Short mmCIF file of C-alpha atoms and ligand atoms in Angstrom, two decimals:
data_model
loop_
_atom_site.label_atom_id
_atom_site.label_comp_id
_atom_site.label_asym_id
_atom_site.label_seq_id
_atom_site.Cartn_x
_atom_site.Cartn_y
_atom_site.Cartn_z
CA UNK A 1 -0.30 0.06 0.18
CA UNK A 2 1.76 3.39 -1.18
CA UNK A 3 1.94 6.02 1.81
CA UNK A 4 -1.33 8.37 0.20
CA UNK A 5 -3.70 5.04 0.20
CA UNK A 6 -2.83 4.20 3.83
CA UNK A 7 -3.70 8.12 4.72
CA UNK A 8 -6.95 8.34 2.22
CA UNK A 9 -7.98 4.66 3.80
CA UNK A 10 -7.37 5.68 7.35
CA UNK A 11 -10.83 6.54 9.74
CA UNK A 12 -11.20 6.43 12.82
CA UNK A 13 -13.76 3.58 12.97
CA UNK A 14 -15.42 2.28 15.67
CA UNK A 15 -16.63 -0.76 14.28
CA UNK A 16 -14.17 -4.00 16.26
CA UNK A 17 -14.05 -7.55 15.30
CA UNK A 18 -13.71 -7.97 19.29
CA UNK A 19 -12.74 -11.84 17.92
CA UNK A 20 -9.76 -11.52 16.37
CA UNK A 21 -6.83 -11.23 17.56
CA UNK A 22 -3.68 -9.01 16.92
CA UNK A 23 -0.97 -11.46 16.49
CA UNK A 24 2.39 -10.92 17.32
CA UNK A 25 4.11 -10.47 14.51
CA UNK A 26 1.41 -7.58 13.99
CA UNK A 27 2.64 -6.17 16.80
CA UNK A 28 5.88 -6.10 16.34
CA UNK A 29 5.02 -4.14 12.68
CA UNK A 30 3.12 -1.68 14.69
CA UNK A 31 6.35 -1.42 17.23
CA UNK A 32 8.87 -0.96 14.35
CA UNK A 33 6.67 1.53 12.59
CA UNK A 34 6.37 3.98 16.26
CA UNK A 35 9.93 3.29 16.97
CA UNK A 36 11.46 4.77 13.43
CA UNK A 37 9.07 8.17 14.15
CA UNK A 38 11.34 11.27 14.33
CA UNK A 39 12.04 12.66 17.42
CA UNK A 40 13.87 15.51 19.07
CA UNK A 41 17.61 15.01 19.19
CA UNK A 42 16.46 11.38 18.59
CA UNK A 43 14.72 11.42 22.38
CA UNK A 44 12.16 8.98 21.51
CA UNK A 45 10.56 9.67 24.57
CA UNK A 46 7.40 7.17 24.04
CA UNK A 47 6.37 4.96 26.61
CA UNK A 48 3.58 2.57 24.79
CA UNK A 49 2.45 -0.38 26.85
CA UNK A 50 0.42 -3.24 24.53
CA UNK A 51 -2.52 -3.94 26.29
CA UNK A 52 -4.02 -7.95 25.36
CA UNK A 53 -3.56 -10.38 28.08
CA UNK A 54 -7.44 -10.67 28.92
CA UNK A 55 -7.58 -9.71 32.91
CA UNK A 56 -5.16 -6.77 32.42
CA UNK A 57 -7.37 -5.84 29.44
CA UNK A 58 -10.83 -6.31 31.29
CA UNK A 59 -9.15 -3.96 33.97
CA UNK A 60 -7.98 -1.39 31.69
CA UNK A 61 -11.68 -1.64 29.47
CA UNK A 62 -12.68 -0.23 32.49
CA UNK A 63 -11.22 3.52 32.43
CA UNK A 64 -13.22 3.83 29.44
CA UNK A 65 -15.65 6.81 29.31
CA UNK A 66 -19.35 6.24 28.85
CA UNK A 67 -18.63 7.43 24.69
CA UNK A 68 -16.48 4.75 24.02
CA UNK A 69 -18.49 1.87 25.11
CA UNK A 70 -17.40 0.84 21.69
CA UNK A 71 -13.83 0.27 22.53
CA UNK A 72 -14.59 -2.14 25.04
CA UNK A 73 -14.74 -4.77 22.08
CA UNK A 74 -10.92 -4.30 20.99
CA UNK A 75 -8.12 -7.10 21.52
CA UNK A 76 -5.27 -4.87 21.97
CA UNK A 77 -5.19 -1.16 23.79
CA UNK A 78 -2.10 0.57 23.66
CA UNK A 79 -1.29 2.90 26.74
CA UNK A 80 0.81 5.82 25.18
CA UNK A 81 2.81 7.84 28.05
CA UNK A 82 5.51 10.29 28.29
CA UNK A 83 6.99 13.41 30.08
CA UNK A 84 8.59 16.65 29.42
CA UNK A 85 11.80 16.09 31.16
CA UNK A 86 12.76 12.90 28.49
CA UNK A 87 12.52 14.99 25.80
CA UNK A 88 13.55 18.85 24.24
CA UNK A 89 12.43 22.18 25.78
CA UNK A 90 13.85 24.84 24.16
CA UNK A 91 12.43 27.98 26.23
CA UNK A 92 8.53 27.61 26.27
CA UNK A 93 8.41 25.15 23.57
CA UNK A 94 8.04 21.72 24.99
CA UNK A 95 8.32 18.65 22.56
CA UNK A 96 7.33 15.39 24.19
CA UNK A 97 3.61 15.72 23.05
CA UNK A 98 4.44 16.60 19.44
CA UNK A 99 6.98 13.75 19.01
CA UNK A 100 4.61 11.06 20.65
CA UNK A 101 2.20 12.30 18.44
CA UNK A 102 4.34 11.24 15.41
CA UNK A 103 4.79 8.09 16.49
CA UNK A 104 1.22 7.00 16.81
CA UNK A 105 0.67 8.39 13.32
CA UNK A 106 3.50 6.21 11.63
CA UNK A 107 2.17 3.07 13.76
CA UNK A 108 -2.04 4.51 13.25
CA UNK A 109 -0.45 4.32 8.92
CA UNK A 110 1.04 0.92 9.35
CA UNK A 111 -1.98 0.08 11.08
CA UNK A 112 -4.03 0.73 8.68
CA UNK A 113 -1.64 -0.56 5.73
CA UNK A 114 -2.03 -4.72 7.62
CA UNK A 115 -5.89 -3.80 7.50
CA UNK A 116 -6.64 -2.76 10.50
CA UNK A 117 -8.04 -0.40 12.91
CA UNK A 118 -5.73 1.77 15.22
CA UNK A 119 -7.97 4.98 16.84
CA UNK A 120 -5.93 7.31 19.35
CA UNK A 121 -8.64 8.14 22.11
CA UNK A 122 -8.95 10.54 24.99
CA UNK A 123 -11.56 10.07 26.32
CA UNK A 124 -11.01 7.94 29.41
CA UNK A 125 -9.71 8.20 33.04
CA UNK A 126 -5.88 8.08 32.98
CA UNK A 127 -6.15 7.68 36.82
CA UNK A 128 -7.39 4.60 36.42
CA UNK A 129 -5.46 3.73 33.25
CA UNK A 130 -2.57 4.84 35.35
CA UNK A 131 -2.89 2.57 37.89
CA UNK A 132 -4.05 -0.62 36.16
CA UNK A 133 -1.14 -0.55 33.52
CA UNK A 134 1.67 0.95 36.49
CA UNK A 135 2.26 4.02 34.44
CA UNK A 136 4.64 6.13 37.00
CA UNK A 137 3.02 9.65 38.33
CA UNK A 138 5.61 11.24 37.05
CA UNK A 139 4.42 10.58 33.37
CA UNK A 140 1.43 11.53 31.28
CA UNK A 141 -1.36 9.49 30.40
CA UNK A 142 -1.41 11.13 26.36
CA UNK A 143 -3.81 8.61 24.66
CA UNK A 144 -5.60 5.05 24.59
CA UNK A 145 -5.22 4.03 21.05
CA UNK A 146 -7.77 0.91 20.51
CA UNK A 147 -6.35 -1.35 18.08
CA UNK A 148 -8.76 -4.27 16.38
CA UNK A 149 -9.36 -5.79 13.11
CA UNK A 150 -12.68 -4.16 11.68
CA UNK A 151 -16.32 -5.56 12.62
CA UNK A 152 -19.46 -5.95 11.48
CA UNK A 153 -21.65 -5.15 14.37
CA UNK A 154 -22.93 -1.46 15.58
CA UNK A 155 -24.42 -2.14 18.79
CA UNK A 156 -22.13 -0.68 20.59
CA UNK A 157 -22.15 2.61 18.63
CA UNK A 158 -24.29 5.70 19.29
CA UNK A 159 -26.07 7.44 16.71
CA UNK A 160 -23.86 9.64 15.73
CA UNK A 161 -20.85 6.93 15.75
CA UNK A 162 -22.78 4.96 13.63
CA UNK A 163 -23.42 7.80 11.40
CA UNK A 164 -19.41 8.83 11.51
CA UNK A 165 -18.15 5.11 10.34
CA UNK A 166 -20.41 5.75 7.07
CA UNK A 167 -19.06 9.05 6.07
CA UNK A 168 -15.61 10.74 7.10
CA UNK A 169 -16.29 13.55 9.61
CA UNK A 170 -15.59 16.66 7.64
CA UNK A 171 -12.64 18.61 7.55
CA UNK A 172 -12.32 22.97 7.87
CA UNK A 173 -12.12 24.96 5.29
CA UNK A 174 -8.28 24.46 3.79
CA UNK A 175 -7.52 28.61 3.79
CA UNK A 176 -8.84 27.97 7.85
CA UNK A 177 -6.22 26.20 8.64
CA UNK A 178 -3.22 25.73 6.10
CA UNK A 179 -2.04 29.73 4.63
CA UNK A 180 0.68 30.57 2.36
CA UNK A 181 3.77 32.75 2.80
CA UNK A 182 1.56 34.77 6.27
CA UNK A 183 -0.50 33.95 9.37
CA UNK A 184 -3.92 34.03 7.78
CA UNK A 185 -3.67 34.11 4.05
CA UNK A 186 -5.54 31.29 2.50
CA UNK A 187 -3.39 28.44 1.03
C1 LIG B 201 -6.27 12.71 20.45
C2 LIG B 201 -7.47 12.24 19.99
C3 LIG B 201 -8.39 11.59 20.61
C4 LIG B 201 -9.62 11.34 20.49
N1 LIG B 201 -10.77 10.68 20.86
C5 LIG B 201 -11.69 10.15 20.83
C6 LIG B 201 -12.25 9.94 21.78
O1 LIG B 201 -12.43 9.33 22.95
N2 LIG B 201 -13.77 8.92 21.18
C7 LIG B 201 -13.83 8.56 19.94
O2 LIG B 201 -14.60 7.99 19.68
N3 LIG B 201 -12.72 8.75 19.04
C8 LIG B 201 -11.51 9.50 19.65
N4 LIG B 201 -11.13 10.43 18.44
C9 LIG B 201 -11.37 10.48 17.37
C10 LIG B 201 -11.92 11.50 16.53
O3 LIG B 201 -12.91 11.51 16.69
C11 LIG B 201 -11.56 11.36 14.91
O4 LIG B 201 -10.49 11.15 14.64
C12 LIG B 201 -12.44 12.55 13.77
O5 LIG B 201 -13.84 12.67 14.05
C13 LIG B 201 -12.24 12.60 12.41
O6 LIG B 201 -12.54 11.21 12.17
P1 LIG B 201 -11.58 10.17 10.89
O7 LIG B 201 -10.06 9.72 12.09
O8 LIG B 201 -12.29 9.06 11.16
O9 LIG B 201 -11.13 11.41 9.84
C14 LIG B 201 -10.03 11.18 18.98
C15 LIG B 201 -8.38 11.40 17.80
C16 LIG B 201 -7.51 11.67 18.49
C17 LIG B 201 -6.21 12.12 17.61
#
């Protein structure tokens, strides 16, 4: 799959196949995709815990927000954590969150290429997620990434989520967020 194809194919899908496990070689391929991401001074500030063991996974799922019930069907959830001290801080610019985003961006595209869903979420209780997966206090739990093969059952989705499954949520007009030569001049 070309990178452009993966970019176009990727969606934050929510209909998951709960019965299909993600194999170890696929996990390692996701790891490679994230590991090779660029980072400031090659600091690699990401700490990513792959949770798939049944007991641990069930406990982690209790951290999901109500609107993320669809994610309870996932066979694999990643807990992404980092801390400011593990990456560049240049005056008021802190790069740890940025670099984690780059790594997860690559991982998500590789998952797409493998035919999988890798869907980052912010809707969870970070303290519960921290406790369940043993993330040290000084780390920020930045996101969970819900991983699964696509499924066919929409029973866990809200009406809005069912709609989003069919159609990609619209983007802002290009000129609002991309500028040419000078801030505010639409590209
Ligand atoms: C940081 C982040 C947090 C998100 N949190 C949630 C979430 O809690 N629940 C959810 O269903 N989707 C979540 N999403 C998915 C977005 O809603 C989705 O990416 C956006 O609507 C655009 O849709 P698309 O990815 O299919 O193009 C999140 C995405 C990101 C990047």
